[in-house]
Amino acid sequence: MIEQQAQKFLEAFQAKLPVAREKKLVFLLIGRTGVGKSSTVNALMGKQIAEVGDYEATTMGVESYESELDGIKFQVIDTPGLCDDIEEAERDQQYLDLMRSKITQIDSMWFVSPLNDTRVRSDEIQAIELISKAFGSKVWEHAIIIFTFANSVSAVKYPEALKKRTELIRKAIAKCEDVGLVVANEIPSLAVDTGSEITPDGEKWLGELFTKVFSRISERGTIPFFLAMADSLKSPQSGKKKSELDSTPYASAQASPQKPRIELTQEQKKEVKKRIDASIIPGLAIAGSGIGSVFGPAGAAIGGGIGAAIGLIAWLWD
Ligand SMILES: Nc1nc2c(ncn2[C@@H]2O[C@H](COP(=O)(O)OP(=O)(O)OP(=O)(O)O)[C@@H](O)[C@H]2O)c(=O)[nH]1
Ligand SMILES: [Mg+2]
């Protein structure tokens, strides 16, 4: 029974692959210049997609970067000019038109701001309003709030800083036409620091970044993003149980299995599973056992990025 369910799940997943592999994922990054938009997107993808500028603003106007990860195409749109102090209403309209003509769809939107700022700046508020106006209130459904430079706040002040800053930005978003607090309060927030693996609470932030992006990405972007990230989430050894590793010939050399680039906690795994469930067969909520025996061999037989994704599902449900 469970195996039949798993088989159905696998077939539904595979049926979605041809369309998924053709999709180009569009990420829209909003935030003042130098706040770490490019560094954060590069950290998530594990490669240099957007240019990182050390001393000068590297991006002016609407800047778009195209890249590819495991066969999935990405477009990252950087909009620093959006947060520059725009003086005239005319420039607003121009920027709006420019964005609308360049961006036809958004799969994931990031609002990026340094954690150690104490208030929402006027240029940030302007940007929030402009984005909402350009793409409509629905754009916030795919949004996440990212606070950079997390370690500029002490461990003691960190939880409160994260909470307060999140509230303030959500409030600013809520004020936009047709948005409101109900929608704004659903927007997840997290803190990152590209200068370190961890945030002041001692947690690794990369897994949280992946999880939040994945939980908010557009419906059409879910499987493509999962395919692109599968190799980063699961190293060849990470899915194996310790007993399996011990019995392999070079057990001593493999005593500590290679870690995946992005590690997930149990909580994060649960959130990822929920999203996969909802996007493959809504309402099925597949039981754990049984998936491994169907997905494991199927993933190994296929190999490549898709095999890795199928293997990853087996591991997530293990
Ligand atoms: N320590 C630390 N440095 C960061 C962090 N985020 C960004 N930086 C550094 O800040 C500088 C600017 O980062 P970028 O990623 O280029 O910022 P950006 O928002 O893309 O900037 P523009 O494209 O110019 O608007 C670089 O030197 C980064 O290495 C962070 O979270 N922690
Ligand atoms: Mg940049």
GROMACS .gro file of C-alpha atoms and ligand atoms in nm:
model
  351
    1MET     CA    1   0.000   0.000   0.000
    2ILE     CA    2   0.268   0.245   0.106
    3GLU     CA    3   0.489   0.130  -0.179
    4GLN     CA    4   0.207   0.187  -0.425
    5GLN     CA    5   0.168   0.537  -0.290
    6ALA     CA    6   0.539   0.596  -0.325
    7GLN     CA    7   0.529   0.468  -0.682
    8LYS     CA    8   0.245   0.708  -0.760
    9PHE     CA    9   0.443   0.989  -0.601
   10LEU     CA   10   0.752   0.905  -0.806
   11GLU     CA   11   0.549   0.897  -1.128
   12ALA     CA   12   0.388   1.232  -1.049
   13PHE     CA   13   0.731   1.377  -0.979
   14GLN     CA   14   0.878   1.244  -1.301
   15ALA     CA   15   0.581   1.371  -1.501
   16LYS     CA   16   0.666   1.722  -1.386
   17LEU     CA   17   1.030   1.705  -1.489
   18PRO     CA   18   1.016   1.798  -1.859
   19VAL     CA   19   0.839   2.128  -1.786
   20ALA     CA   20   1.052   2.190  -1.478
   21ARG     CA   21   1.376   2.156  -1.670
   22GLU     CA   22   1.270   2.419  -1.922
   23LYS     CA   23   1.184   2.676  -1.659
   24LYS     CA   24   1.406   2.973  -1.593
   25LEU     CA   25   1.403   3.077  -1.228
   26VAL     CA   26   1.378   3.450  -1.168
   27PHE     CA   27   1.508   3.599  -0.844
   28LEU     CA   28   1.448   3.964  -0.773
   29LEU     CA   29   1.677   4.122  -0.515
   30ILE     CA   30   1.585   4.446  -0.345
   31GLY     CA   31   1.801   4.639  -0.105
   32ARG     CA   32   2.039   4.930  -0.073
   33THR     CA   33   2.374   4.914  -0.240
   34GLY     CA   34   2.641   4.721  -0.051
   35VAL     CA   35   2.402   4.541   0.186
   36GLY     CA   36   2.509   4.200   0.057
   37LYS     CA   37   2.252   4.103  -0.205
   38SER     CA   38   2.507   3.962  -0.447
   39SER     CA   39   2.713   3.785  -0.179
   40THR     CA   40   2.402   3.620  -0.037
   41VAL     CA   41   2.273   3.491  -0.370
   42ASN     CA   42   2.622   3.363  -0.455
   43ALA     CA   43   2.638   3.180  -0.120
   44LEU     CA   44   2.306   3.008  -0.178
   45MET     CA   45   2.395   2.893  -0.529
   46GLY     CA   46   2.750   2.802  -0.433
   47LYS     CA   47   2.895   2.993  -0.724
   48GLN     CA   48   2.971   3.344  -0.838
   49ILE     CA   49   2.653   3.453  -1.010
   50ALA     CA   50   2.641   3.820  -0.924
   51GLU     CA   51   2.940   4.048  -0.895
   52VAL     CA   52   3.046   4.138  -0.543
   53GLY     CA   53   3.179   4.488  -0.499
   54ASP     CA   54   3.418   4.570  -0.220
   55TYR     CA   55   3.448   4.943  -0.241
   56GLU     CA   56   3.207   5.075  -0.497
   57ALA     CA   57   2.851   5.009  -0.594
   58THR     CA   58   2.880   4.752  -0.869
   59THR     CA   59   2.524   4.756  -0.984
   60MET     CA   60   2.341   5.055  -1.124
   61GLY     CA   61   1.983   5.052  -1.242
   62VAL     CA   62   1.821   4.717  -1.312
   63GLU     CA   63   2.100   4.465  -1.353
   64SER     CA   64   2.038   4.108  -1.457
   65TYR     CA   65   2.266   3.806  -1.428
   66GLU     CA   66   2.202   3.478  -1.603
   67SER     CA   67   2.344   3.154  -1.478
   68GLU     CA   68   2.282   2.782  -1.460
   69LEU     CA   69   2.295   2.523  -1.186
   70ASP     CA   70   2.264   2.154  -1.267
   71GLY     CA   71   2.091   2.231  -1.594
   72ILE     CA   72   1.842   2.475  -1.443
   73LYS     CA   73   1.858   2.830  -1.572
   74PHE     CA   74   1.860   3.123  -1.333
   75GLN     CA   75   1.811   3.492  -1.373
   76VAL     CA   76   1.909   3.712  -1.082
   77ILE     CA   77   1.783   4.068  -1.102
   78ASP     CA   78   1.959   4.323  -0.886
   79THR     CA   79   1.790   4.657  -0.832
   80PRO     CA   80   2.014   4.883  -0.626
   81GLY     CA   81   1.897   5.201  -0.796
   82LEU     CA   82   1.561   5.128  -0.646
   83CYS     CA   83   1.690   5.213  -0.304
   84ASP     CA   84   1.883   5.521  -0.404
   85ASP     CA   85   1.710   5.836  -0.297
   86ILE     CA   86   1.476   5.900  -0.583
   87GLU     CA   87   1.387   6.263  -0.585
   88GLU     CA   88   1.134   6.308  -0.859
   89ALA     CA   89   0.809   6.127  -0.913
   90GLU     CA   90   0.905   6.112  -1.279
   91ARG     CA   91   1.201   5.892  -1.208
   92ASP     CA   92   0.968   5.666  -1.015
   93GLN     CA   93   0.752   5.617  -1.318
   94GLN     CA   94   1.055   5.554  -1.538
   95TYR     CA   95   1.191   5.294  -1.303
   96LEU     CA   96   0.852   5.129  -1.279
   97ASP     CA   97   0.826   5.105  -1.656
   98LEU     CA   98   1.179   4.974  -1.684
   99MET     CA   99   1.113   4.700  -1.430
  100ARG     CA  100   0.783   4.599  -1.580
  101SER     CA  101   0.940   4.568  -1.923
  102LYS     CA  102   1.238   4.367  -1.800
  103ILE     CA  103   1.062   4.140  -1.551
  104THR     CA  104   0.765   3.937  -1.657
  105GLN     CA  105   0.755   3.697  -1.367
  106ILE     CA  106   0.917   3.663  -1.025
  107ASP     CA  107   0.975   3.326  -0.860
  108SER     CA  108   1.152   3.451  -0.549
  109MET     CA  109   1.191   3.801  -0.415
  110TRP     CA  110   1.441   3.902  -0.151
  111PHE     CA  111   1.427   4.215   0.055
  112VAL     CA  112   1.779   4.255   0.190
  113SER     CA  113   1.882   4.486   0.474
  114PRO     CA  114   2.165   4.484   0.729
  115LEU     CA  115   2.059   4.351   1.069
  116ASN     CA  116   2.237   4.629   1.255
  117ASP     CA  117   2.034   4.909   1.098
  118THR     CA  118   1.798   5.042   1.360
  119ARG     CA  119   1.514   5.167   1.146
  120VAL     CA  120   1.364   5.121   0.804
  121ARG     CA  121   1.516   5.391   0.586
  122SER     CA  122   1.313   5.616   0.364
  123ASP     CA  123   1.480   5.482   0.050
  124GLU     CA  124   1.387   5.128   0.157
  125ILE     CA  125   1.026   5.231   0.211
  126GLN     CA  126   1.024   5.388  -0.135
  127ALA     CA  127   1.157   5.069  -0.286
  128ILE     CA  128   0.896   4.858  -0.109
  129GLU     CA  129   0.618   5.082  -0.238
  130LEU     CA  130   0.756   5.086  -0.589
  131ILE     CA  131   0.787   4.708  -0.612
  132SER     CA  132   0.436   4.661  -0.478
  133LYS     CA  133   0.304   4.911  -0.730
  134ALA     CA  134   0.497   4.761  -1.019
  135PHE     CA  135   0.399   4.399  -0.966
  136GLY     CA  136   0.091   4.412  -0.745
  137SER     CA  137   0.041   4.290  -0.390
  138LYS     CA  138   0.075   3.926  -0.499
  139VAL     CA  139   0.448   3.974  -0.536
  140TRP     CA  140   0.480   3.950  -0.156
  141GLU     CA  141   0.364   3.587  -0.162
  142HIS     CA  142   0.708   3.492  -0.288
  143ALA     CA  143   0.902   3.732  -0.071
  144ILE     CA  144   1.144   3.673   0.213
  145ILE     CA  145   1.323   3.926   0.431
  146ILE     CA  146   1.696   3.870   0.465
  147PHE     CA  147   1.905   4.048   0.725
  148THR     CA  148   2.275   4.050   0.642
  149PHE     CA  149   2.574   4.122   0.864
  150ALA     CA  150   2.408   3.914   1.138
  151ASN     CA  151   2.729   3.900   1.342
  152SER     CA  152   2.740   4.275   1.377
  153VAL     CA  153   2.484   4.220   1.654
  154SER     CA  154   2.587   4.054   1.981
  155ALA     CA  155   2.451   3.710   2.071
  156VAL     CA  156   2.256   3.867   2.357
  157LYS     CA  157   2.085   4.125   2.140
  158TYR     CA  158   2.040   3.899   1.838
  159PRO     CA  159   1.692   3.749   1.899
  160GLU     CA  160   1.540   4.085   1.984
  161ALA     CA  161   1.710   4.260   1.691
  162LEU     CA  162   1.579   3.999   1.450
  163LYS     CA  163   1.228   4.026   1.591
  164LYS     CA  164   1.215   4.406   1.597
  165ARG     CA  165   1.364   4.455   1.251
  166THR     CA  166   1.125   4.197   1.106
  167GLU     CA  167   0.825   4.372   1.260
  168LEU     CA  168   0.930   4.710   1.125
  169ILE     CA  169   0.982   4.588   0.770
  170ARG     CA  170   0.659   4.391   0.771
  171LYS     CA  171   0.478   4.705   0.887
  172ALA     CA  172   0.625   4.903   0.598
  173ILE     CA  173   0.518   4.633   0.353
  174ALA     CA  174   0.172   4.612   0.508
  175LYS     CA  175   0.114   4.980   0.432
  176CYS     CA  176   0.130   4.922   0.057
  177GLU     CA  177  -0.195   4.928  -0.133
  178ASP     CA  178  -0.390   4.598  -0.111
  179VAL     CA  179  -0.127   4.433   0.110
  180GLY     CA  180  -0.211   4.464   0.481
  181LEU     CA  181  -0.067   4.299   0.790
  182VAL     CA  182  -0.213   3.952   0.724
  183VAL     CA  183  -0.006   3.918   0.406
  184ALA     CA  184   0.297   4.100   0.549
  185ASN     CA  185   0.310   3.887   0.863
  186GLU     CA  186   0.340   3.574   0.649
  187ILE     CA  187   0.668   3.694   0.500
  188PRO     CA  188   0.945   3.493   0.666
  189SER     CA  189   1.264   3.657   0.780
  190LEU     CA  190   1.607   3.524   0.858
  191ALA     CA  191   1.956   3.650   0.926
  192VAL     CA  192   2.272   3.559   0.736
  193ASP     CA  193   2.634   3.664   0.741
  194THR     CA  194   2.845   3.591   0.439
  195GLY     CA  195   3.156   3.651   0.647
  196SER     CA  196   3.081   3.348   0.864
  197GLU     CA  197   2.908   3.008   0.854
  198ILE     CA  198   2.698   3.086   1.157
  199THR     CA  199   2.476   3.356   1.303
  200PRO     CA  200   2.518   3.484   1.664
  201ASP     CA  201   2.293   3.203   1.796
  202GLY     CA  202   2.551   2.952   1.674
  203GLU     CA  203   2.326   2.816   1.397
  204LYS     CA  204   2.435   2.765   1.037
  205TRP     CA  205   2.237   3.007   0.825
  206LEU     CA  206   2.273   2.852   0.479
  207GLY     CA  207   2.021   2.572   0.545
  208GLU     CA  208   1.773   2.826   0.675
  209LEU     CA  209   1.822   3.045   0.370
  210PHE     CA  210   1.755   2.752   0.137
  211THR     CA  211   1.451   2.644   0.338
  212LYS     CA  212   1.291   2.988   0.347
  213VAL     CA  213   1.348   3.051  -0.023
  214PHE     CA  214   1.209   2.707  -0.104
  215SER     CA  215   0.904   2.753   0.117
  216ARG     CA  216   0.811   3.077  -0.062
  217ILE     CA  217   0.918   3.014  -0.420
  218SER     CA  218   0.649   3.025  -0.687
  219GLU     CA  219   0.456   2.706  -0.758
  220ARG     CA  220   0.618   2.676  -1.101
  221GLY     CA  221   0.960   2.731  -0.952
  222THR     CA  222   0.942   2.466  -0.679
  223ILE     CA  223   1.066   2.160  -0.867
  224PRO     CA  224   1.317   2.347  -1.085
  225PHE     CA  225   1.472   2.498  -0.772
  226PHE     CA  226   1.476   2.160  -0.601
  227LEU     CA  227   1.651   2.004  -0.903
  228ALA     CA  228   1.908   2.282  -0.911
  229MET     CA  229   1.989   2.254  -0.541
  230ALA     CA  230   1.974   1.874  -0.497
  231ASP     CA  231   2.348   1.826  -0.536
  232SER     CA  232   2.417   2.095  -0.278
  233LEU     CA  233   2.179   1.940  -0.026
  234LYS     CA  234   2.302   1.588  -0.046
  235SER     CA  235   2.658   1.472  -0.086
  236PRO     CA  236   2.710   1.120  -0.220
  237GLN     CA  237   2.770   0.991   0.134
  238SER     CA  238   2.526   1.194   0.334
  239GLY     CA  239   2.226   0.971   0.266
  240LYS     CA  240   2.394   0.655   0.389
  241LYS     CA  241   2.339   0.521   0.735
  242LYS     CA  242   2.639   0.485   0.961
  243SER     CA  243   2.615   0.105   0.953
  244GLU     CA  244   2.635   0.108   0.573
  245LEU     CA  245   2.943   0.326   0.585
  246ASP     CA  246   3.114   0.104   0.841
  247SER     CA  247   3.072  -0.203   0.624
  248THR     CA  248   3.222  -0.047   0.312
  249PRO     CA  249   3.581  -0.151   0.230
  250TYR     CA  250   3.743   0.179   0.315
  251ALA     CA  251   3.542   0.226   0.630
  252SER     CA  252   3.816   0.399   0.820
  253ALA     CA  253   3.873   0.655   0.546
  254GLN     CA  254   3.502   0.725   0.536
  255ALA     CA  255   3.450   0.736   0.910
  256SER     CA  256   3.320   1.090   0.879
  257PRO     CA  257   3.103   1.108   0.570
  258GLN     CA  258   3.150   1.413   0.352
  259LYS     CA  259   2.905   1.682   0.448
  260PRO     CA  260   2.669   1.836   0.196
  261ARG     CA  261   2.734   2.200   0.109
  262ILE     CA  262   2.399   2.294   0.258
  263GLU     CA  263   2.299   2.110   0.575
  264LEU     CA  264   1.939   2.090   0.693
  265THR     CA  265   1.818   2.053   1.052
  266GLN     CA  266   1.522   1.825   1.132
  267GLU     CA  267   1.292   2.130   1.140
  268GLN     CA  268   1.416   2.248   0.802
  269LYS     CA  269   1.379   1.900   0.654
  270LYS     CA  270   1.016   1.899   0.767
  271GLU     CA  271   0.948   2.233   0.601
  272VAL     CA  272   1.112   2.121   0.278
  273LYS     CA  273   0.909   1.798   0.276
  274LYS     CA  274   0.587   1.989   0.328
  275ARG     CA  275   0.657   2.202   0.026
  276ILE     CA  276   0.748   1.904  -0.192
  277ASP     CA  277   0.433   1.724  -0.084
  278ALA     CA  278   0.217   2.021  -0.171
  279SER     CA  279   0.372   2.068  -0.513
  280ILE     CA  280   0.382   1.708  -0.633
  281ILE     CA  281   0.052   1.561  -0.523
  282PRO     CA  282  -0.135   1.816  -0.311
  283GLY     CA  283  -0.300   1.653  -0.013
  284LEU     CA  284  -0.124   1.319  -0.044
  285ALA     CA  285   0.114   1.370   0.252
  286ILE     CA  286   0.308   1.057   0.184
  287ALA     CA  287   0.413   0.835   0.473
  288GLY     CA  288   0.781   0.793   0.546
  289SER     CA  289   0.861   0.425   0.507
  290GLY     CA  290   0.828   0.290   0.158
  291ILE     CA  291   0.957   0.600  -0.015
  292GLY     CA  292   1.318   0.501   0.037
  293SER     CA  293   1.276   0.157  -0.119
  294VAL     CA  294   1.111   0.302  -0.428
  295PHE     CA  295   1.295   0.634  -0.468
  296GLY     CA  296   1.639   0.509  -0.363
  297PRO     CA  297   1.693   0.261  -0.649
  298ALA     CA  298   1.509   0.486  -0.896
  299GLY     CA  299   1.741   0.777  -0.817
  300ALA     CA  300   2.052   0.561  -0.842
  301ALA     CA  301   1.938   0.423  -1.180
  302ILE     CA  302   1.876   0.768  -1.328
  303GLY     CA  303   2.183   0.946  -1.194
  304GLY     CA  304   2.276   1.307  -1.270
  305GLY     CA  305   2.084   1.604  -1.133
  306ILE     CA  306   1.746   1.432  -1.152
  307GLY     CA  307   1.881   1.117  -0.991
  308ALA     CA  308   2.022   1.333  -0.713
  309ALA     CA  309   1.684   1.498  -0.664
  310ILE     CA  310   1.505   1.163  -0.647
  311GLY     CA  311   1.770   1.031  -0.409
  312LEU     CA  312   1.727   1.343  -0.201
  313ILE     CA  313   1.355   1.277  -0.167
  314ALA     CA  314   1.435   0.925  -0.044
  315TRP     CA  315   1.671   1.076   0.213
  316LEU     CA  316   1.429   1.348   0.324
  317TRP     CA  317   1.157   1.094   0.392
  318ASP     CA  318   1.390   0.843   0.552
  319LIG     N1  319   3.098   4.035   0.700
  319LIG     C1  320   3.004   4.045   0.607
  319LIG     N2  321   3.031   4.106   0.490
  319LIG     C2  322   2.934   4.115   0.398
  319LIG     C3  323   2.804   4.063   0.421
  319LIG     N3  324   2.729   4.088   0.311
  319LIG     C4  325   2.808   4.154   0.224
  319LIG     N4  326   2.931   4.171   0.275
  319LIG     C5  327   3.041   4.242   0.207
  319LIG     O1  328   2.993   4.371   0.171
  319LIG     C6  329   3.039   4.408   0.042
  319LIG     C7  330   2.921   4.435  -0.052
  319LIG     O2  331   2.852   4.314  -0.074
  319LIG     P1  332   2.767   4.287  -0.209
  319LIG     O3  333   2.720   4.146  -0.197
  319LIG     O4  334   2.842   4.325  -0.327
  319LIG     O5  335   2.646   4.386  -0.186
  319LIG     P2  336   2.529   4.422  -0.289
  319LIG     O6  337   2.409   4.448  -0.208
  319LIG     O7  338   2.517   4.321  -0.394
  319LIG     O8  339   2.584   4.557  -0.349
  319LIG     P3  340   2.550   4.630  -0.491
  319LIG     O9  341   2.537   4.525  -0.597
  319LIG    O10  342   2.665   4.720  -0.513
  319LIG    O11  343   2.425   4.704  -0.469
  319LIG     C8  344   3.131   4.295  -0.001
  319LIG    O12  345   3.262   4.329   0.033
  319LIG     C9  346   3.083   4.177   0.078
  319LIG    O13  347   3.185   4.082   0.097
  319LIG    C10  348   2.778   3.999   0.546
  319LIG    O14  349   2.668   3.947   0.575
  319LIG     N5  350   2.882   3.993   0.634
  320MG      MG  351   2.516   4.336  -0.609
   0.00000   0.00000   0.00000
